[in-house]
Coordinates of C-alpha atoms in Angstrom, one line a residue:
A1 CA 24.9 -3.9 -8.1
D2 CA 22.6 -2.0 -6.1
T3 CA 21.4 -3.5 -3.1
R4 CA 19.1 -2.0 -0.9
V5 CA 17.0 -3.5 1.8
L6 CA 13.8 -1.5 3.5
F7 CA 13.1 -2.8 7.2
S8 CA 11.5 -1.5 10.3
Q9 CA 12.8 -1.7 14.0
E10 CA 11.0 -1.8 17.0
E11 CA 13.8 -1.2 19.5
S12 CA 15.4 1.8 20.4
P13 CA 16.1 3.8 17.8
A14 CA 12.7 2.3 16.3
G15 CA 11.8 3.3 13.0
L16 CA 11.8 2.4 8.8
Y17 CA 15.2 2.4 7.8
V18 CA 17.1 1.8 4.4
L19 CA 20.3 -0.5 4.7
Q20 CA 22.6 0.3 1.9
D21 CA 26.2 -0.5 1.9
S22 CA 26.5 -1.5 5.4
A23 CA 24.9 1.9 6.2
T24 CA 21.5 2.4 7.3
T25 CA 19.5 5.7 7.1
I26 CA 16.3 6.0 9.3
L27 CA 13.7 7.4 7.1
N28 CA 11.8 8.6 10.3
P29 CA 13.7 9.9 13.1
S30 CA 11.2 12.2 14.4
G31 CA 8.1 10.6 13.3
P32 CA 5.7 9.7 12.0
E33 CA 5.5 6.0 13.0
A34 CA 5.2 3.3 10.4
R35 CA 3.2 0.6 9.6
T36 CA 4.8 -2.7 8.5
D37 CA 3.1 -1.9 4.9
Y38 CA 6.2 -0.3 3.6
T39 CA 7.0 -1.0 -0.1
W40 CA 9.1 -0.2 -2.8
S41 CA 8.4 1.4 -6.0
P42 CA 8.7 -1.3 -8.9
D43 CA 11.4 1.0 -9.8
D44 CA 13.2 1.4 -6.6
R45 CA 13.0 5.3 -7.0
R46 CA 10.2 5.8 -4.2
I47 CA 9.3 4.3 -0.7
A48 CA 5.6 4.3 0.6
F49 CA 4.3 3.3 4.0
S50 CA 1.5 4.3 6.2
S51 CA 1.4 5.9 9.7
P52 CA -1.7 5.2 12.1
G53 CA -3.6 7.5 13.6
S54 CA -7.1 9.4 13.4
P55 CA -7.8 10.6 9.8
G56 CA -6.5 14.5 9.8
S57 CA -4.5 13.8 12.7
A58 CA -0.9 15.5 12.1
Q59 CA 1.0 12.4 11.3
A60 CA -1.6 9.6 10.2
G61 CA -1.8 8.8 6.3
I62 CA 0.1 7.8 3.5
W63 CA 3.7 8.8 3.2
I64 CA 6.1 8.9 0.2
S65 CA 10.0 9.4 0.0
D66 CA 12.6 9.3 -3.1
A67 CA 14.9 6.6 -2.2
D68 CA 18.2 8.7 -3.2
A69 CA 16.7 11.1 -0.1
P70 CA 14.8 8.7 2.0
A71 CA 14.7 10.9 4.9
S72 CA 12.6 13.8 3.0
L73 CA 9.1 12.3 3.4
H74 CA 6.2 13.9 1.8
R75 CA 2.5 13.0 2.9
L76 CA 0.2 12.2 0.3
W77 CA -2.9 11.9 2.2
D78 CA -3.9 12.2 6.2
R79 CA -5.4 8.8 6.4
G80 CA -5.1 5.5 4.8
S81 CA -3.2 2.2 4.9
H82 CA -1.3 0.0 3.0
P83 CA 0.0 1.8 -0.1
R84 CA 1.1 -0.2 -3.5
F85 CA 2.7 1.1 -6.6
Y86 CA 1.8 0.4 -10.2
P87 CA 4.2 -1.3 -11.9
V88 CA 4.9 1.7 -14.6
E89 CA 2.6 4.5 -14.2
T90 CA 3.2 7.5 -11.3
L91 CA 0.1 6.4 -9.6
L92 CA -0.2 4.2 -6.3
V93 CA -3.4 2.6 -4.5
C94 CA -4.2 2.4 -0.6
A95 CA -7.2 1.5 1.7
G96 CA -9.2 4.2 3.4
P97 CA -10.0 4.1 7.0
E98 CA -12.3 1.3 7.8
D99 CA -14.4 3.6 10.1
G100 CA -17.9 3.9 8.1
R101 CA -17.4 7.3 6.7
D102 CA -16.7 8.6 3.1
D103 CA -13.1 7.6 3.2
E104 CA -13.5 3.7 3.3
G105 CA -12.5 1.8 0.0
I106 CA -9.5 1.6 -2.4
W107 CA -8.1 4.5 -3.4
Q108 CA -5.9 5.7 -6.4
M109 CA -3.5 8.6 -6.1
D110 CA -0.8 10.5 -7.7
F111 CA 2.7 11.2 -6.0
L112 CA 1.7 14.5 -5.0
G113 CA -1.6 13.1 -3.7
N114 CA -3.6 15.8 -5.7
A115 CA -5.2 13.5 -7.9
R116 CA -7.3 10.7 -5.5
L117 CA -9.9 8.3 -7.1
R118 CA -12.1 6.1 -5.3
L119 CA -11.7 2.6 -7.2
T120 CA -14.1 0.7 -4.5
P121 CA -16.3 1.8 -1.7
V122 CA -15.0 -0.9 0.5
G123 CA -11.9 -2.8 1.2
V124 CA -8.5 -3.2 2.6
E125 CA -5.0 -4.4 2.0
P126 CA -4.9 -3.8 -2.1
E127 CA -2.4 -5.5 -4.0
I128 CA -1.5 -4.6 -7.8
S129 CA -1.1 -7.4 -10.3
P130 CA 2.5 -7.2 -11.7
D131 CA 1.1 -6.1 -14.9
G132 CA -0.9 -3.4 -13.4
T133 CA -4.6 -4.6 -14.8
R134 CA -6.1 -5.9 -11.6
I135 CA -6.1 -5.0 -7.9
A136 CA -6.7 -7.7 -5.2
Y137 CA -8.1 -6.8 -1.7
L138 CA -10.1 -7.9 1.1
V139 CA -13.5 -7.0 2.6
T140 CA -14.9 -7.8 6.0
T141 CA -17.7 -10.3 5.8
G142 CA -18.8 -10.0 9.7
G143 CA -17.5 -13.4 10.5
S144 CA -13.9 -14.3 12.1
T145 CA -12.5 -16.9 9.7
G146 CA -11.0 -14.1 7.3
R147 CA -12.2 -11.6 4.7
M148 CA -13.7 -11.8 1.3
M149 CA -11.1 -11.5 -1.3
L150 CA -12.4 -9.6 -4.7
V151 CA -10.3 -8.6 -7.5
Y152 CA -11.2 -5.5 -9.2
H153 CA -10.5 -5.1 -13.1
R154 CA -8.9 -1.6 -13.9
L155 CA -10.2 -1.7 -17.8
S156 CA -13.6 -3.0 -17.3
M157 CA -14.1 -1.4 -13.9
T158 CA -15.7 -4.8 -12.8
R159 CA -15.3 -6.6 -9.4
D160 CA -15.0 -10.5 -9.0
T161 CA -15.3 -12.5 -5.9
I162 CA -12.1 -14.8 -5.5
A163 CA -12.3 -16.4 -2.1
V164 CA -14.5 -16.2 1.4
A165 CA -12.3 -16.6 4.0
A166 CA -9.0 -14.9 2.6
L167 CA -6.2 -13.7 5.5
R168 CA -3.3 -12.7 3.3
H169 CA -2.7 -12.7 -0.3
A170 CA -0.3 -12.3 -3.1
W171 CA 0.1 -12.1 -6.8
L172 CA 2.4 -14.3 -8.8
S173 CA 4.3 -13.1 -11.6
D174 CA 2.0 -14.1 -14.4
S175 CA -0.6 -11.6 -13.5
R176 CA -3.8 -14.1 -13.4
T177 CA -2.8 -16.3 -10.2
L178 CA -3.5 -15.2 -6.7
V179 CA -2.1 -17.1 -3.5
Y180 CA -3.9 -16.6 -0.5
E181 CA -4.0 -17.8 3.3
T182 CA -7.3 -18.9 4.4
M183 CA -8.5 -20.3 7.7

C-alpha cells in the first residue's frame, strides 16, 4: 500500500515535507514558505498549499505540485489561502486576501491558475463537501467570538447561514453534515 504523509516542520530545515517509505522530500527548500493549510487532492496525485505575503509579491499565493515530483512547484495565483480540491473535477477553491480589495472572497480555479471564478464576494477557509456540491466558509462578523459560517450550494449558487460564531469547521462523509467549533 502507498503510504505518504504530508507535514510541515518549523525547525531547521523548515518546510513542507512528504514522508514516504521512511524517506522525506522537502517541497520548498528555497521557498516559498508554506502555511499549515496544505492539502492532498482526493486522488492523492497533487498537493496544494498557500504562502504568506503581500498579494503580488514573489512568493505569496496558492501553490500546487504533482505528488510524484513534489518539489516541482507551480504558482496558481499570487495571492490567496486555504486551497481545497474538488473530489473529482480538476479544480480547486481558495480564499482571496482579506484586504478590502476586489480579490476578497472564495475563488475557484483550474490547476493552471488560468480559469479563475469568484464564487462569493467575501469569505475565508473554504471546505468542500465530500461530494463536491457544497462549500462551507467563514465570514468576519466584526465580533470576537468567531465568524459566521455559510454554505455555498454550487448547483443553485445560493448561500445559507449555518452558524454565527464558528471558529473551525469540517464536513462529515455524508456531505450534508458539518461539524464546527464555537466559542
